[in-house]
CSV table of N, CA and C in Angstrom, one decimal:
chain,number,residue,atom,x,y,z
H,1,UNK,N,115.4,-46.7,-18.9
H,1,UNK,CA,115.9,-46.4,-20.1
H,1,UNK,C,117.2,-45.6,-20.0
H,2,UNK,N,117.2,-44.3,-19.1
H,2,UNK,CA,118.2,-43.6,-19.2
H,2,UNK,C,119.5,-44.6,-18.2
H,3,UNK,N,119.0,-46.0,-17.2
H,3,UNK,CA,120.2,-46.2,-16.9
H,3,UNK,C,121.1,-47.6,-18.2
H,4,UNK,N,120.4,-47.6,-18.9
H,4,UNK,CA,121.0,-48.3,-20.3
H,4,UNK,C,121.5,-47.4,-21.1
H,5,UNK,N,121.2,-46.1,-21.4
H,5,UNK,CA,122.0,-45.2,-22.4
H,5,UNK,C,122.6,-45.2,-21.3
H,6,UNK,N,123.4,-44.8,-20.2
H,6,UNK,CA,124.3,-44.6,-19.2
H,6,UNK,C,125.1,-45.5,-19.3
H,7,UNK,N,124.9,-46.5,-19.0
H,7,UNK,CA,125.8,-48.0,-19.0
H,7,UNK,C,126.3,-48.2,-20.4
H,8,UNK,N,125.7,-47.8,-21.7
H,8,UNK,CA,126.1,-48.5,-23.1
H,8,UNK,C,127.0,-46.9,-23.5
H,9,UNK,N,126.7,-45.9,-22.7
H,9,UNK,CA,127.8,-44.7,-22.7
H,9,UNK,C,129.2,-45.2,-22.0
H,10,UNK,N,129.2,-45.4,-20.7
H,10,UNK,CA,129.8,-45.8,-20.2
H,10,UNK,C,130.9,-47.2,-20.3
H,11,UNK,N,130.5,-48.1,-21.2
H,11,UNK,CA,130.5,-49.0,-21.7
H,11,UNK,C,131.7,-48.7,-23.0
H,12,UNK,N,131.1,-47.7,-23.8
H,12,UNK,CA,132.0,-47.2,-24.7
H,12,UNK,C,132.9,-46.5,-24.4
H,13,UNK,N,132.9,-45.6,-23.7
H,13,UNK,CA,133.4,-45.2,-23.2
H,13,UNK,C,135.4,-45.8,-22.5
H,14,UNK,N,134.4,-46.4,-21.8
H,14,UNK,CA,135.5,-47.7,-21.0
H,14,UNK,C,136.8,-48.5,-22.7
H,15,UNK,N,135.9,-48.7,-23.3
H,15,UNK,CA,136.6,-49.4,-24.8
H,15,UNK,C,137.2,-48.3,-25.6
H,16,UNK,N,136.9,-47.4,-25.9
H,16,UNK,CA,137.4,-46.3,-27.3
H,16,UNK,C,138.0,-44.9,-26.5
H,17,UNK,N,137.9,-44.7,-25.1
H,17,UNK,CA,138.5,-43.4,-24.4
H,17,UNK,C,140.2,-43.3,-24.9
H,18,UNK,N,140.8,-41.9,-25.0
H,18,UNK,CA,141.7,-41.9,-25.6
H,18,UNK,C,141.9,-40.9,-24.7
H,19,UNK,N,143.5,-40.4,-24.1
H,19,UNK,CA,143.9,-39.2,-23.5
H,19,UNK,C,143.0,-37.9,-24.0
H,20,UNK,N,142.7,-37.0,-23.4
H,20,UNK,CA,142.1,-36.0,-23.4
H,20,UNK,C,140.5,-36.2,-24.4
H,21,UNK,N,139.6,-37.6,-23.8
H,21,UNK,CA,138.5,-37.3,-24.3
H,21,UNK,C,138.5,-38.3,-25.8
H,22,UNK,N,139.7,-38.3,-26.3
H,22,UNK,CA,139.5,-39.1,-27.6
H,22,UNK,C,138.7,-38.7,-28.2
H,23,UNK,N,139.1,-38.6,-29.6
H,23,UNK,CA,138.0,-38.1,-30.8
H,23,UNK,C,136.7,-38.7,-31.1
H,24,UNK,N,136.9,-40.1,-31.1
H,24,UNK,CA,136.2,-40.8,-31.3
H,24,UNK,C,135.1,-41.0,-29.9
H,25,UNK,N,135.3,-40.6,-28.9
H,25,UNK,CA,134.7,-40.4,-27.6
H,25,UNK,C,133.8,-39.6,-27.6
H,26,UNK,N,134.4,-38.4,-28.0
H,26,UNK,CA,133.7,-36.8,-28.5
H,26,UNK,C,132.5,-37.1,-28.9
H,27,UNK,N,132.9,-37.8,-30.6
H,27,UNK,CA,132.0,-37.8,-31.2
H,27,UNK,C,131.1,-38.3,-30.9
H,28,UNK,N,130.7,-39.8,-30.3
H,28,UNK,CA,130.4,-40.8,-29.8
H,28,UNK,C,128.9,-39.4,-29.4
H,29,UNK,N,129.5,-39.2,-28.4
H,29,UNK,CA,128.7,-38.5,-26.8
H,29,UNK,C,128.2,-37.1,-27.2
H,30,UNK,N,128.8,-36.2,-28.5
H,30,UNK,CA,128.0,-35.3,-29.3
H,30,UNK,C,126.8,-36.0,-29.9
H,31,UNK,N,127.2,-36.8,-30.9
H,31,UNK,CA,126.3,-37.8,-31.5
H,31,UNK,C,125.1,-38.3,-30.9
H,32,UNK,N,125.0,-38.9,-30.0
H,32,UNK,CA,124.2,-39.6,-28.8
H,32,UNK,C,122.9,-37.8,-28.2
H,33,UNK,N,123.4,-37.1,-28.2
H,33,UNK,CA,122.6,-36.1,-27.7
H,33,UNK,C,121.8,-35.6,-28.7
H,34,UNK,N,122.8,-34.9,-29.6
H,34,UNK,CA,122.6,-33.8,-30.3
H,34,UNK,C,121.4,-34.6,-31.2
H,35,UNK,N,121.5,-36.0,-31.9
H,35,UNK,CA,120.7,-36.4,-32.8
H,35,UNK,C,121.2,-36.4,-34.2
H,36,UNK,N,120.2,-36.2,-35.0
H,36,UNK,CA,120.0,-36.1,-36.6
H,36,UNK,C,120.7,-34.9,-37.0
H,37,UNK,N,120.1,-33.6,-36.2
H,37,UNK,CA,120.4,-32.4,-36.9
H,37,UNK,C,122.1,-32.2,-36.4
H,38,UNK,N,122.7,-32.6,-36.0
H,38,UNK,CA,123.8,-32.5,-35.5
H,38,UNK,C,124.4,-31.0,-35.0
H,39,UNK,N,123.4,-30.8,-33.8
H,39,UNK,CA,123.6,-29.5,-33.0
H,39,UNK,C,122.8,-29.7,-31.6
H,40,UNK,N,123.1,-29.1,-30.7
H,40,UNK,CA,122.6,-29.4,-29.6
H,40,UNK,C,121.6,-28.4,-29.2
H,41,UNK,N,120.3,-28.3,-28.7
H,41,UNK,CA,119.7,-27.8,-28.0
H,41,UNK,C,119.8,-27.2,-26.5
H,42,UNK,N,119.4,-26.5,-26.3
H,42,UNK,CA,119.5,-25.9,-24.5
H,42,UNK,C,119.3,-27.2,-24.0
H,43,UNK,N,118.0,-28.0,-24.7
H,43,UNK,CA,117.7,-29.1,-23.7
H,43,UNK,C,118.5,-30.7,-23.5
H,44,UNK,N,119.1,-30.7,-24.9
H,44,UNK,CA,120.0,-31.5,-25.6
H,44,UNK,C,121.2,-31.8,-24.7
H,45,UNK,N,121.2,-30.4,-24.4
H,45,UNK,CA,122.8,-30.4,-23.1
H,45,UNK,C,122.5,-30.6,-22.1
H,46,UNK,N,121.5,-30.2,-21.5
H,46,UNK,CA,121.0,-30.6,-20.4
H,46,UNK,C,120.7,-32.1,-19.7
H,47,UNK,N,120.4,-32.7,-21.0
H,47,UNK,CA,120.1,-33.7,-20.9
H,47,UNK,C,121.3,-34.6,-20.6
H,48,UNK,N,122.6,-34.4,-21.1
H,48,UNK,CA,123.8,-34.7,-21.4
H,48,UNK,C,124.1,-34.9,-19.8
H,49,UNK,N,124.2,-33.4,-19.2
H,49,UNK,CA,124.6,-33.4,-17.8
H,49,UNK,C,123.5,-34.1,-17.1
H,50,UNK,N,122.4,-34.1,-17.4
H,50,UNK,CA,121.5,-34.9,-16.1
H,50,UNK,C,121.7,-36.4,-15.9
H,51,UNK,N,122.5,-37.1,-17.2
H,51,UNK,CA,122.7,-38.3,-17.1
H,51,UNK,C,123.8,-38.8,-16.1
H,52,UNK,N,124.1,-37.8,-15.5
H,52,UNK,CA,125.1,-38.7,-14.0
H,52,UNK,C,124.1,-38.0,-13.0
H,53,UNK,N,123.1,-37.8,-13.1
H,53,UNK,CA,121.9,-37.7,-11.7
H,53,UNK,C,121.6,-39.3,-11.5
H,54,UNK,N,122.2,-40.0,-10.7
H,54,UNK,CA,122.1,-41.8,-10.7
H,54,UNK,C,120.3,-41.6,-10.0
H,55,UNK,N,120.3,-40.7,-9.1
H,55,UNK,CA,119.1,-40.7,-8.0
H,55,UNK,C,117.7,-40.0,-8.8
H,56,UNK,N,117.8,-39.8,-9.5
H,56,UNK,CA,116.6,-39.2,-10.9
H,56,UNK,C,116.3,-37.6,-10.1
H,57,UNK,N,117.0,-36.9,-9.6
H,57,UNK,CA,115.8,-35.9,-8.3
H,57,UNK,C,116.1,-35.0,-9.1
H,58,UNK,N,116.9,-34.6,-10.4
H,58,UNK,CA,116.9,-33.4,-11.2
H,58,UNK,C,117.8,-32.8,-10.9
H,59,UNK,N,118.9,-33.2,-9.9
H,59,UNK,CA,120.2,-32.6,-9.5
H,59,UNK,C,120.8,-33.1,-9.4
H,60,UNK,N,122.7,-32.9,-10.1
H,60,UNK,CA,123.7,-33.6,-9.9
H,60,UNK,C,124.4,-33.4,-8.7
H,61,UNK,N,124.5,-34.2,-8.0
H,61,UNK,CA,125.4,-33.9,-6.6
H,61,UNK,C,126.7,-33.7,-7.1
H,62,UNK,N,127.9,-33.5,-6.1
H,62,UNK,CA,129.4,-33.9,-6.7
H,62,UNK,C,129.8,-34.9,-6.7
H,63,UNK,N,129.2,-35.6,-5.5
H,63,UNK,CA,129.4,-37.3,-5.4
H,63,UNK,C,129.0,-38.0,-6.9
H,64,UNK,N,128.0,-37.8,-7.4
H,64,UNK,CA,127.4,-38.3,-8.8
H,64,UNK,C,128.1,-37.9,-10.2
H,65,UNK,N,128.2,-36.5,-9.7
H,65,UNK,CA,129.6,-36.3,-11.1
H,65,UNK,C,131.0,-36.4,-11.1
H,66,UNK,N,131.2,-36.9,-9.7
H,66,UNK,CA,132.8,-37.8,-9.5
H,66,UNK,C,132.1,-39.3,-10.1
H,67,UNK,N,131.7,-39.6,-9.5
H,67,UNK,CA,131.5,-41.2,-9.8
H,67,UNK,C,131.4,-41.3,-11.5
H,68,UNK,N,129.9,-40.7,-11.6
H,68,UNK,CA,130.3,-40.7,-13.0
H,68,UNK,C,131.2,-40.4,-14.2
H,69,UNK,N,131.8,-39.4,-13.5
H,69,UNK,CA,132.7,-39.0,-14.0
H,69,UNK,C,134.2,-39.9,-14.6
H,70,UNK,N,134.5,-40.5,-13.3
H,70,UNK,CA,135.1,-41.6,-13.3
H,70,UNK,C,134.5,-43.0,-14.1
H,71,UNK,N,133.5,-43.3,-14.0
H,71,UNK,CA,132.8,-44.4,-14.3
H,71,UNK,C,133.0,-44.3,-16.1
H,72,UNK,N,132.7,-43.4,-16.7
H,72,UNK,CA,132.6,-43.2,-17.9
H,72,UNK,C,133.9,-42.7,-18.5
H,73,UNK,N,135.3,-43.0,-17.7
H,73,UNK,CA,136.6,-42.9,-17.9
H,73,UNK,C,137.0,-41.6,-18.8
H,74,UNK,N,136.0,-40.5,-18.4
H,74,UNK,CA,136.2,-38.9,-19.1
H,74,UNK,C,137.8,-38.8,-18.5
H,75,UNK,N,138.2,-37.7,-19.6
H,75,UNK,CA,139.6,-36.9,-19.1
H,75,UNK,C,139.5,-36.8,-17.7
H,76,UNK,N,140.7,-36.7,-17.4
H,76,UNK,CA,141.6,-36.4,-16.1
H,76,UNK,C,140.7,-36.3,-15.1
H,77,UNK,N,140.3,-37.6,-14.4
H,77,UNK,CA,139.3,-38.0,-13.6
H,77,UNK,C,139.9,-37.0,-12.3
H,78,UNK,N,141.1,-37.0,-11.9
H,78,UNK,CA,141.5,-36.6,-10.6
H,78,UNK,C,141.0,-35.1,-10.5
H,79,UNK,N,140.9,-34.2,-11.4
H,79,UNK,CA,140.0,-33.0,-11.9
H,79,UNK,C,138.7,-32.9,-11.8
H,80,UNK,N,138.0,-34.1,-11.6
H,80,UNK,CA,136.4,-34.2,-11.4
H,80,UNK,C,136.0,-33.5,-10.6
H,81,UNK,N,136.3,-33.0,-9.0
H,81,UNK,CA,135.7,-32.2,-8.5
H,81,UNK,C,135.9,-30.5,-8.9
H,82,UNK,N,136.6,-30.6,-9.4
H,82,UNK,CA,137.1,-29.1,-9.9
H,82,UNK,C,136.4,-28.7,-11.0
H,83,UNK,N,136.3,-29.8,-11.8
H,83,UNK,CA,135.4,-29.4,-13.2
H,83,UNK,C,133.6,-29.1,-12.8
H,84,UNK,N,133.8,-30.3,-11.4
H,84,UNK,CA,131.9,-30.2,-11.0
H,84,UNK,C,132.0,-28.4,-10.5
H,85,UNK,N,132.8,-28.0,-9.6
H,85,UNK,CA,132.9,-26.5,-9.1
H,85,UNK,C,132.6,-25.5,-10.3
H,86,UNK,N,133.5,-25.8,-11.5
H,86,UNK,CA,133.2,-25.3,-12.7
H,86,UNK,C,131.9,-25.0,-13.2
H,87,UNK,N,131.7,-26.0,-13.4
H,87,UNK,CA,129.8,-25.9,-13.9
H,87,UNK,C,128.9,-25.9,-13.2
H,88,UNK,N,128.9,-25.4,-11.5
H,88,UNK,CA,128.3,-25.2,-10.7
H,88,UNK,C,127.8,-23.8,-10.6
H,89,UNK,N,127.6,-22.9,-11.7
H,89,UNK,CA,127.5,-21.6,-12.0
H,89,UNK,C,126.9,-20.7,-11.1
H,90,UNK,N,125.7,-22.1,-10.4
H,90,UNK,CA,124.9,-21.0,-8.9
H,90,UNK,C,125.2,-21.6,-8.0
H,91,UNK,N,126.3,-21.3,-7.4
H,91,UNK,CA,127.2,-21.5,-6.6
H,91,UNK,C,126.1,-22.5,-5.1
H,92,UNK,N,125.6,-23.9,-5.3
H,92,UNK,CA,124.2,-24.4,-4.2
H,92,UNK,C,124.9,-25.5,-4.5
H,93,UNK,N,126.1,-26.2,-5.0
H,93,UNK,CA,126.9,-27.5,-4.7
H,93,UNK,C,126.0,-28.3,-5.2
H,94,UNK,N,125.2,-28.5,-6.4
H,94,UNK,CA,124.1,-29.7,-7.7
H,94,UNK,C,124.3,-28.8,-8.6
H,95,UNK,N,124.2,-29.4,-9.3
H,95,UNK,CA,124.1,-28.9,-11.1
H,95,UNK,C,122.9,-29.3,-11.4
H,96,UNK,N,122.2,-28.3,-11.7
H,96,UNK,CA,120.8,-28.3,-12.1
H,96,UNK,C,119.9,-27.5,-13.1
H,97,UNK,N,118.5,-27.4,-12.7
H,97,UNK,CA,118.2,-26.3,-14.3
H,97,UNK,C,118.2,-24.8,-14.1
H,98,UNK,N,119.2,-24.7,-12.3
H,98,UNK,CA,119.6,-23.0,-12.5
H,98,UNK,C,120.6,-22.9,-12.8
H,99,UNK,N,121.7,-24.2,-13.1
H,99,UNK,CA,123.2,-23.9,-13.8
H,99,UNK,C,123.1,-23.7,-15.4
H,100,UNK,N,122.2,-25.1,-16.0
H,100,UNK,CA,122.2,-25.0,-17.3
H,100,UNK,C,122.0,-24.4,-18.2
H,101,UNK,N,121.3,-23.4,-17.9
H,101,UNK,CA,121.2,-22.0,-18.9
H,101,UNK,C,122.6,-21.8,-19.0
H,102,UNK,N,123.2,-21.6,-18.1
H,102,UNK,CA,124.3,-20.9,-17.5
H,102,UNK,C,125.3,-21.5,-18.7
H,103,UNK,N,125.3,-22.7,-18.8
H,103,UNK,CA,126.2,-23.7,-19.6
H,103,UNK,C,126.1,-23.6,-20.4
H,104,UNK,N,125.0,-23.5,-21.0
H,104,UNK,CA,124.7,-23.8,-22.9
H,104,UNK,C,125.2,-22.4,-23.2
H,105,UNK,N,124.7,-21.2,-22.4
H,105,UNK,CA,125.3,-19.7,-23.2
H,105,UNK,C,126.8,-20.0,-22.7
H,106,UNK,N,127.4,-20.3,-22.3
H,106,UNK,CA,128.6,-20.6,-22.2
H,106,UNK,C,129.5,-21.2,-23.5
H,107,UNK,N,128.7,-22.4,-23.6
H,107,UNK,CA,129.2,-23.3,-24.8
H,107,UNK,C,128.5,-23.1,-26.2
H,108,UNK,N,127.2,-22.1,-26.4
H,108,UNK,CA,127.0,-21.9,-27.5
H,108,UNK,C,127.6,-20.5,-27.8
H,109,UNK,N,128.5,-21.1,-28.8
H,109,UNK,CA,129.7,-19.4,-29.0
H,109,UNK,C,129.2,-18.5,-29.3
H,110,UNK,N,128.3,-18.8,-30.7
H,110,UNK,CA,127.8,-17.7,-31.0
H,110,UNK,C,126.7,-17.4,-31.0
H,111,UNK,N,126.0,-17.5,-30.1
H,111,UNK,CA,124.9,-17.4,-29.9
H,111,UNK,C,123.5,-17.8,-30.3
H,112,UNK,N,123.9,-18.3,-31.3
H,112,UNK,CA,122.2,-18.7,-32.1
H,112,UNK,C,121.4,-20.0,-31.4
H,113,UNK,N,121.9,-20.3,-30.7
H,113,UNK,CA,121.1,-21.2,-29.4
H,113,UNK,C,121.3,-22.5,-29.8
H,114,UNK,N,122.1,-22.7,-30.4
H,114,UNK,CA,122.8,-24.2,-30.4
H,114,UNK,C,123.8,-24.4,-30.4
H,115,UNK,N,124.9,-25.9,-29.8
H,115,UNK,CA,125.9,-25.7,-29.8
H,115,UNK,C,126.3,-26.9,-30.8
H,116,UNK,N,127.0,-26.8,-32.1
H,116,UNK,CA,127.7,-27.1,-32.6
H,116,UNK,C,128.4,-28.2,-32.6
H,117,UNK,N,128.9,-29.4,-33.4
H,117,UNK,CA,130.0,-30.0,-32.7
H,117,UNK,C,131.4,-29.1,-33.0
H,118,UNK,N,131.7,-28.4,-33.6
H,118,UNK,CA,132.7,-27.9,-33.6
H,118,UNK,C,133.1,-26.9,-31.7
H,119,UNK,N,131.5,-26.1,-31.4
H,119,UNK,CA,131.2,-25.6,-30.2
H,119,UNK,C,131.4,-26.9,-29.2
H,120,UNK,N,131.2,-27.8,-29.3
H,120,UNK,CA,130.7,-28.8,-28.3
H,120,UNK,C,133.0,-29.2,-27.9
H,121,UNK,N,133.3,-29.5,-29.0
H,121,UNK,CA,134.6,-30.6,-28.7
H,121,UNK,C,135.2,-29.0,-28.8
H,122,UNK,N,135.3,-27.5,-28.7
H,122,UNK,CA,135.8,-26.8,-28.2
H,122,UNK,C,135.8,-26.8,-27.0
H,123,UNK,N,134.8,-26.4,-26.6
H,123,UNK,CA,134.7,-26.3,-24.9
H,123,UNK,C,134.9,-27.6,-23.8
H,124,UNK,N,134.5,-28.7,-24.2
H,124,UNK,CA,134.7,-30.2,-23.9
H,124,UNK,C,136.6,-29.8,-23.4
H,125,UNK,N,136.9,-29.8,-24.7
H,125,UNK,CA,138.8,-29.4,-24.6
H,125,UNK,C,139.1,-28.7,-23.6
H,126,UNK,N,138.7,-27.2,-23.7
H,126,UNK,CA,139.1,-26.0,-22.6
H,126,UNK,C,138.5,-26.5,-21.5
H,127,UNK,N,137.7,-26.9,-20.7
H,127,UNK,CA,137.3,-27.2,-19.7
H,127,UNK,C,137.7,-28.0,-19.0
H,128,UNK,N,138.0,-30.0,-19.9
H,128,UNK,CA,138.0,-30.9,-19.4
H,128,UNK,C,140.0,-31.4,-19.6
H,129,UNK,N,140.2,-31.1,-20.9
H,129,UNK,CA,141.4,-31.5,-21.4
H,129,UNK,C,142.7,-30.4,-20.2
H,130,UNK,N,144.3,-31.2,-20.5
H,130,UNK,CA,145.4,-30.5,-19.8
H,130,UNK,C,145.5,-29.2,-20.0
């Protein structure tokens, strides 16, 4: 299942990407996580990032978030390893569930334990965008 939401992410991705992310991209891949209530959970995000774990083991390598990275024609692919260093919060080279806390209080602004799409295509921007 998750390598079909992967591929039909990816897929879209590939068709509607626009320089820095595209709005319509944003939304897409907020939408897709967050759900109904249109806000993200701790687990919500997590979930987000585990989806370039190709190998299921609960950890993104860099190899897997270049590839996917690329695959899913996100902003400024050539930045892919730099963005993975980014969100590598506990400095052990995978992104996993000791980074993710790390992330969501990052990207939830204000604290109330969710991140927003206004929170979400903020940080998306500062992070990934020129």
């Amino acid at each position: 299942m998750r390598n079909i939401i992967v591929a039909a992410l990816a897929l879209f991705a590939c068709v509607v990407a626009q320089p820095g992310g595209g709005g319509g991209n944003l939304d897409r891949i907020f939408n897709q996580y967050a759900g109904t209530d249109n806000q993200l959970t701790n687990a919500e995000l997590n979930r987000f990032w585990l989806h370039f774990d190709d190998d299921g083991d609960g950890a993104v390598s860099k190899q897997e978030f270049d590839s996917g990275w690329r695959q899913e024609n996100f902003p400024n692919p050539q930045n892919a390893p730099l963005f993975f260093l980014e969100l590598d919060r506990v400095p052990d080279e995978v992104l996993n569930s000791q980074d993710f806390p790390h992330i969501f209080r990052l990207w939830d602004e204000n604290g109330d334990g969710f991140v927003t799409e206004r929170e979400f295509r903020f940080n998306w921007n500062a992070y990934f965008d020129d």
